[in-house]
Amino acid sequence: MATLYVIFFMSLGLLAFARIGSRFDRLFVNPILAFVLTVAFIYGFIPWLKDLQQVQTYPFYYSFDAKLFALLFSLVFCLSGIGGYLLAGGGARPALPQVRALTKRERRRVLVLVGIPAMCAVLYLARTVSAYDLADYMKDRIMIRRGMGPAVVLAFAAICYAAILVTDYFASRRTSSRPMSRWRLLPIGGVVLLVAVAFVAMGNRNFVFILIAIVLFASLSIFKGRISRALMLLPVMLAIALGLSAWAKIRTTLDSADASSVTSEGPVQLLVYGLNGAFGNAENLIWLAQHERDWDPVYGATVVAAALNPIPRAFWPDKPFGGGPALRNMIYPGSYTLDGEKLTSYTTGLPTEGYMNFGLLGLVLFGLVNGACLAAIRNLYARRREVTPVGVVVYSFSIFMFSSGFLYMELLGGWSRYFITVLLLFAVTWLGNRPIRMRGVPA
């Protein structure tokens, strides 16, 4: 099976890099390439690594046929995504808008509408974490954070706020007649570090990856992204991935008296452990294929749950679960209930949710819609003549979510965070640099 995994991710990788060439900024112009690379990574490369290291998320036997069908499911989803992208006009090559730095008024509005609310939400959640023993919090954080949904979603906007600060600095240095001083990097770096540390401490290490991805995408709107320079970031990215993997391992042994489970593992084992925890979603498809007769399709229930997630459960006690709890109850029936303790959900990813809902047809439908959304986002962005760093981050966040994020996130959680964050950023974009005039007050 390892050979088929290698063929899968190498074929998709070569297909993408044949279009990327030596310039990574083509990912920004043609985001379907990022989609193809993500499918290759999550559904080809990671299963290959797990196969080599004999790592599994669930303690079940998987036959060769189940693994093969799961790989074919991933291919169907990938081809459907490409098809949806091309059908929605993604094959065109439009010129993307020019980027200008924010004005002082726009910076204040970003701070007031996005920065302050998001950072307050981050600090509120951090205070909640500090009230518990870290080991207890990590084991029961779903129950502890129940009722804090708005704060959890709003805190996610801090990632985009940090990305706006970084992008604005780059835009100012590159395009402005009065560029920012290099000393401005100190407070900007402080905000980025604060956001990253806060999310790692709260057990959301994937959010650090999202922050890095959005900043890298946004930087491609300003820089050409030569592959020779991009490769210089590889050691840094590996070091960050290894550090986050080590923290993931540590947090699972916080209540253990024996710390040797962390120190005894080499860097490769730690890295595979962390990558499996963050991006090991392909095993969901393998389990579903192996136990085809043990579960029933949910026929759109997880999609309805994602769409109606803003409605508090207090107003709708029977509101359907998202894909993660639904998958857990398929694997371990009755293990996820509203009154349960030490609840653990599973991260699904869009291919898994498509197959859970409608089987093979769901893979095609979810792939087509995801690809069409990716093309629509690119084409809408291309209609603008000029954008600020806020517009760049909205676009970067959007193409990240539809090319990569939704492929490993639960649809409910991912969509909620995306919708609320983009809504806040659109409010800033709509206000722009216009002065707000009040009746009876001279302009």
XYZ file of C-alpha atoms in Angstrom:
443
model
C 0.000 0.000 0.000
C 2.932 2.330 0.686
C 3.797 2.289 -3.031
C 0.296 3.432 -3.990
C 0.482 6.273 -1.447
C 3.792 7.396 -2.969
C 2.349 7.250 -6.503
C -0.676 9.253 -5.345
C 1.134 12.130 -3.643
C 3.980 12.238 -6.174
C 1.573 12.381 -9.127
C -0.513 15.181 -7.612
C 2.605 17.007 -6.440
C 4.211 16.897 -9.885
C 0.929 18.001 -11.474
C 0.829 21.064 -9.208
C 4.511 21.970 -9.518
C 4.316 21.693 -13.300
C 2.091 24.802 -13.079
C 3.829 26.460 -10.125
C 7.291 26.288 -11.670
C 9.794 28.394 -9.744
C 7.289 30.927 -8.386
C 5.057 30.227 -5.411
C 3.003 33.371 -6.053
C 1.142 31.292 -8.651
C -0.559 29.603 -5.686
C -2.061 33.010 -4.878
C -3.253 33.569 -8.460
C -4.399 29.983 -9.065
C -5.396 28.566 -5.656
C -6.554 25.220 -7.040
C -2.852 24.342 -7.066
C -2.794 24.724 -3.273
C -5.882 22.481 -3.129
C -4.128 19.745 -5.127
C -1.003 19.963 -2.963
C -3.097 19.730 0.207
C -4.915 16.622 -1.013
C -1.550 15.095 -1.907
C -0.169 15.919 1.550
C -3.112 14.913 3.764
C -4.452 11.945 1.807
C -1.221 10.609 0.302
C 1.912 11.717 2.134
C 0.589 11.477 5.715
C -0.896 7.949 5.227
C 2.440 6.917 3.735
C 4.317 8.226 6.770
C 1.869 6.502 9.114
C 2.227 3.278 7.165
C 6.030 3.420 7.443
C 5.946 4.188 11.178
C 2.997 1.837 11.840
C 0.955 4.630 13.436
C -2.846 4.560 13.685
C -5.377 6.914 15.243
C -7.991 4.227 15.922
C -7.212 0.713 17.266
C -8.806 -1.251 14.420
C -7.653 -3.598 11.718
C -7.702 -2.163 8.183
C -7.605 -4.364 5.124
C -5.754 -3.519 1.916
C -9.100 -3.086 0.166
C -10.278 -0.502 2.713
C -7.083 1.527 2.308
C -7.332 1.301 -1.477
C -10.965 2.438 -1.511
C -10.126 5.344 0.821
C -7.341 6.419 -1.545
C -9.748 6.244 -4.490
C -12.289 8.287 -2.508
C -9.619 10.959 -2.032
C -8.902 10.949 -5.759
C -12.602 11.319 -6.581
C -12.845 14.291 -4.224
C -9.721 15.887 -5.711
C -10.889 15.486 -9.328
C -14.330 16.802 -8.384
C -12.720 19.851 -6.783
C -10.690 20.545 -9.913
C -13.815 20.076 -12.033
C -15.850 22.491 -9.902
C -13.039 25.042 -10.076
C -12.846 24.892 -13.879
C -16.632 24.917 -14.354
C -16.870 28.076 -12.221
C -14.344 29.937 -14.356
C -11.197 29.142 -12.421
C -9.269 28.391 -15.585
C -9.097 32.080 -16.532
C -5.955 34.068 -15.747
C -7.119 37.483 -14.540
C -4.824 40.216 -13.281
C -5.078 40.574 -9.517
C -5.454 43.991 -7.856
C -2.606 46.171 -6.610
C -1.992 46.327 -2.869
C -1.630 49.591 -0.944
C -0.857 50.160 2.723
C -3.567 51.102 5.207
C -4.147 54.724 6.119
C -4.062 55.820 9.760
C -7.871 55.923 9.848
C -8.107 52.391 8.435
C -5.595 51.100 10.967
C -7.677 52.516 13.795
C -10.803 50.852 12.416
C -9.060 47.501 12.100
C -7.895 47.838 15.694
C -11.339 48.799 17.053
C -13.495 46.401 14.995
C -11.202 43.377 14.827
C -8.092 43.680 16.979
C -9.553 44.687 20.352
C -12.588 42.313 20.302
C -10.476 39.385 19.120
C -7.686 39.944 21.640
C -10.237 40.355 24.446
C -11.729 36.991 23.457
C -8.253 35.418 23.467
C -7.519 36.817 26.942
C -10.932 35.666 28.217
C -10.281 32.117 27.037
C -6.744 32.207 28.430
C -8.157 33.244 31.792
C -10.541 30.281 31.626
C -7.636 27.917 30.990
C -5.638 29.346 33.891
C -8.504 28.546 36.279
C -7.970 24.798 35.756
C -5.139 22.381 36.121
C -3.695 22.088 32.618
C -3.991 18.296 32.557
C -7.679 18.467 33.542
C -8.349 21.197 30.992
C -6.748 19.249 28.143
C -8.803 16.138 28.950
C -12.123 17.936 29.301
C -11.819 21.188 27.336
C -14.973 20.546 25.283
C -17.112 20.536 28.430
C -15.159 23.391 30.063
C -15.639 25.638 27.020
C -19.327 24.788 26.606
C -21.302 28.012 26.339
C -18.201 29.928 25.234
C -18.800 29.362 21.528
C -18.955 33.080 20.601
C -15.681 33.772 22.411
C -13.983 30.754 20.780
C -15.089 31.868 17.316
C -14.236 35.538 17.928
C -10.779 34.636 19.241
C -10.035 33.083 15.859
C -10.205 36.595 14.345
C -6.983 37.387 16.238
C -5.175 35.255 13.651
C -6.386 37.476 10.824
C -5.640 40.622 12.831
C -2.025 39.505 13.275
C -1.844 38.682 9.548
C -3.189 42.163 8.674
C -0.474 43.800 10.767
C 2.263 41.808 9.027
C 0.818 42.370 5.535
C 0.391 46.085 6.175
C 4.034 46.330 7.177
C 5.157 44.559 3.990
C 2.850 46.713 1.848
C 4.110 49.888 3.497
C 7.751 48.966 2.951
C 7.090 47.993 -0.662
C 4.552 50.499 -1.979
C 4.208 53.490 0.354
C 6.013 56.807 -0.146
C 6.339 56.957 3.660
C 7.144 53.373 4.675
C 6.898 52.152 8.248
C 10.020 52.157 10.348
C 11.705 48.797 10.842
C 11.160 49.305 14.563
C 7.439 48.707 13.945
C 8.333 45.049 13.535
C 8.831 44.792 17.312
C 5.201 45.465 18.372
C 3.890 43.573 15.326
C 6.065 40.582 16.208
C 4.878 40.864 19.813
C 1.228 40.605 18.757
C 1.958 37.619 16.496
C 3.887 35.866 19.271
C 1.147 36.571 21.828
C -1.520 35.103 19.552
C 0.580 32.025 18.777
C 1.494 31.324 22.412
C -2.101 31.826 23.576
C -3.491 29.331 21.076
C -0.786 26.756 21.798
C -1.508 27.076 25.525
C -5.232 26.546 24.871
C -4.536 23.355 22.925
C -5.167 24.820 19.450
C -1.767 24.239 17.877
C -3.320 24.018 14.402
C -4.222 27.696 14.700
C -0.503 28.530 14.673
C -0.221 26.706 11.357
C -3.210 28.671 10.054
C -1.578 31.955 11.102
C 1.634 31.033 9.268
C -0.285 29.890 6.185
C -2.347 33.091 5.947
C 0.746 35.290 6.366
C 2.574 33.324 3.671
C -0.396 33.521 1.297
C -0.757 37.258 1.927
C 2.957 37.863 1.345
C 2.565 36.334 -2.125
C 0.409 39.344 -3.049
C 3.497 41.526 -2.618
C 6.486 39.263 -3.299
C 7.052 36.867 -6.190
C 7.822 33.911 -3.964
C 10.840 32.506 -5.744
C 11.180 28.849 -4.873
C 14.874 29.251 -4.030
C 13.982 31.765 -1.298
C 10.961 29.774 -0.143
C 13.177 26.756 0.502
C 15.098 28.838 3.035
C 11.981 28.731 5.220
C 11.908 24.922 5.232
C 14.225 24.431 8.264
C 12.187 27.004 10.225
C 8.899 25.287 9.327
C 10.310 21.884 10.319
C 11.491 23.291 13.649
C 8.040 24.795 14.340
C 6.327 21.532 13.336
C 8.644 19.548 15.628
C 8.038 21.949 18.514
C 4.259 21.775 18.131
C 4.461 17.975 17.851
C 6.452 17.801 21.081
C 3.867 19.986 22.827
C 1.066 17.771 21.513
C 2.832 14.763 22.996
C 3.505 16.520 26.304
C -0.089 17.618 26.782
C -1.307 14.012 26.484
C 1.026 12.938 29.315
C 0.519 15.871 31.710
C -1.109 13.644 34.321
C 1.486 10.902 33.947
C 4.272 10.501 36.438
C 6.550 9.152 33.702
C 7.912 11.788 31.326
C 10.012 9.246 29.412
C 7.206 8.818 26.851
C 8.280 12.181 25.423
C 12.034 12.150 25.927
C 12.461 8.587 24.661
C 11.043 9.351 21.216
C 13.221 10.577 18.391
C 12.415 13.628 16.238
C 10.945 11.518 13.423
C 8.522 9.724 15.743
C 7.516 13.009 17.378
C 6.962 14.653 14.004
C 4.824 11.783 12.735
C 2.830 11.847 15.984
C 2.160 15.578 15.611
C 1.353 15.408 11.906
C -1.055 12.542 12.503
C -2.837 14.496 15.239
C -3.155 17.565 13.023
C -3.617 16.121 9.534
C -4.296 12.401 9.937
C -7.825 12.671 8.522
C -7.329 10.072 5.791
C -7.797 7.331 8.382
C -11.410 8.456 8.784
C -12.111 7.386 5.212
C -10.279 4.110 5.788
C -12.412 3.358 8.856
C -15.619 4.212 6.980
C -14.603 1.938 4.096
C -13.592 -0.898 6.438
C -16.846 -0.707 8.431
C -19.184 0.086 5.559
C -22.023 -1.957 7.070
C -21.643 -0.557 10.596
C -22.843 2.997 9.975
C -25.662 4.792 8.188
C -25.318 7.986 6.121
C -26.424 11.128 7.959
C -27.935 12.688 4.804
C -26.891 16.294 5.284
C -27.181 16.484 9.085
C -23.627 17.765 9.537
C -24.195 20.415 6.850
C -27.367 21.587 8.618
C -25.460 21.628 11.924
C -22.745 23.839 10.391
C -25.281 26.240 8.858
C -27.298 26.564 12.078
C -24.391 26.565 14.512
C -24.900 30.268 15.475
C -28.205 29.279 17.137
C -27.429 28.508 20.810
C -28.251 24.967 21.901
C -30.180 26.492 24.830
C -32.790 27.596 22.271
C -32.641 24.323 20.334
C -31.695 21.369 22.570
C -31.994 18.837 19.739
C -29.747 20.766 17.361
C -27.756 18.177 15.346
C -24.124 17.470 16.144
C -21.342 18.447 13.779
C -19.272 15.959 11.827
C -16.764 15.284 14.627
C -19.245 14.051 17.253
C -21.216 12.199 14.555
C -18.072 10.338 13.455
C -17.158 9.488 17.054
C -20.607 8.016 17.622
C -20.194 5.943 14.473
C -16.876 4.549 15.704
C -17.872 4.274 19.372
C -21.710 4.318 19.474
C -23.168 6.510 22.212
C -19.791 7.832 23.366
C -20.542 11.512 22.600
C -23.525 12.896 24.479
C -24.399 16.374 25.702
C -24.186 15.362 29.361
C -20.979 13.366 28.969
C -17.661 14.104 30.648
C -14.165 14.181 29.179
C -15.665 14.379 25.709
C -13.372 13.913 22.752
C -14.510 14.719 19.252
C -12.773 13.770 16.003
C -11.644 16.085 13.240
C -13.309 15.002 10.039
C -12.253 16.971 6.970
C -14.480 17.697 3.986
C -13.965 14.367 2.134
C -14.950 12.465 5.284
C -18.053 14.605 5.798
C -19.036 14.211 2.155
C -18.809 10.430 2.416
C -20.548 10.358 5.829
C -23.482 12.302 4.425
C -24.140 10.876 0.967
C -21.531 8.222 0.245
C -19.686 8.425 -3.082
C -22.139 11.060 -4.331
C -21.206 13.212 -1.323
C -17.520 13.129 -2.318
C -18.441 14.421 -5.778
C -20.898 17.067 -4.541
C -18.661 18.376 -1.764
C -15.679 18.460 -4.119
C -17.580 20.309 -6.845
C -18.970 22.921 -4.439
C -15.603 23.441 -2.743
C -13.827 23.901 -6.083
C -16.525 26.266 -7.369
C -16.268 28.383 -4.199
C -12.512 28.594 -4.634
C -12.901 29.855 -8.214
C -15.630 32.333 -7.237
C -13.465 33.787 -4.461
C -10.515 34.240 -6.844
C -12.689 35.822 -9.555
C -14.385 38.224 -7.107
C -11.003 39.322 -5.791
C -9.706 39.851 -9.335
C -12.492 42.364 -10.039
C -10.938 44.862 -7.644
C -8.397 47.341 -8.953
C -6.830 48.069 -5.598
C -6.999 46.442 -2.176
C -5.680 47.114 1.295
C -4.023 44.498 3.531
C -7.499 43.805 4.950
C -8.718 42.739 1.504
C -5.550 40.707 0.983
C -6.077 38.846 4.261
C -9.775 38.230 3.492
C -8.729 36.675 0.177
C -5.770 34.789 1.696
C -7.911 33.429 4.536
C -10.627 32.415 2.073
C -8.372 30.575 -0.358
C -6.612 28.903 2.565
C -9.900 27.609 3.965
C -11.242 26.292 0.659
C -7.928 24.947 -0.624
C -6.608 23.518 2.639
C -8.495 24.300 5.857
C -11.782 22.579 5.160
C -9.892 19.491 3.947
C -8.810 18.685 7.515
C -11.194 20.706 9.726
C -14.638 19.771 10.923
C -17.112 21.613 8.690
C -19.092 23.037 11.635
C -16.116 24.521 13.466
C -14.312 25.669 10.337
C -17.340 27.320 8.777
C -18.315 29.140 11.982
C -14.853 30.609 12.416
C -14.603 31.522 8.742
C -18.026 33.174 8.560
C -17.686 35.325 11.699
C -14.120 36.391 10.936
C -14.838 37.349 7.334
C -17.960 39.228 8.467
C -15.812 41.371 10.775
C -13.241 41.992 8.064
C -15.927 42.902 5.531
C -17.212 45.533 7.965
C -13.763 47.145 7.967
C -13.497 46.864 4.181
C -16.930 48.420 3.700
C -16.019 51.411 5.868
C -12.713 51.798 4.045
C -11.092 55.199 4.441
C -14.367 57.148 4.357
C -14.953 59.617 7.175
C -18.032 58.835 9.259
C -20.189 61.952 9.378
C -22.815 62.558 12.022
C -25.798 64.794 11.546
C -25.250 68.294 12.830
C -21.475 67.776 13.047
C -19.390 69.528 10.368
C -17.116 67.240 8.351
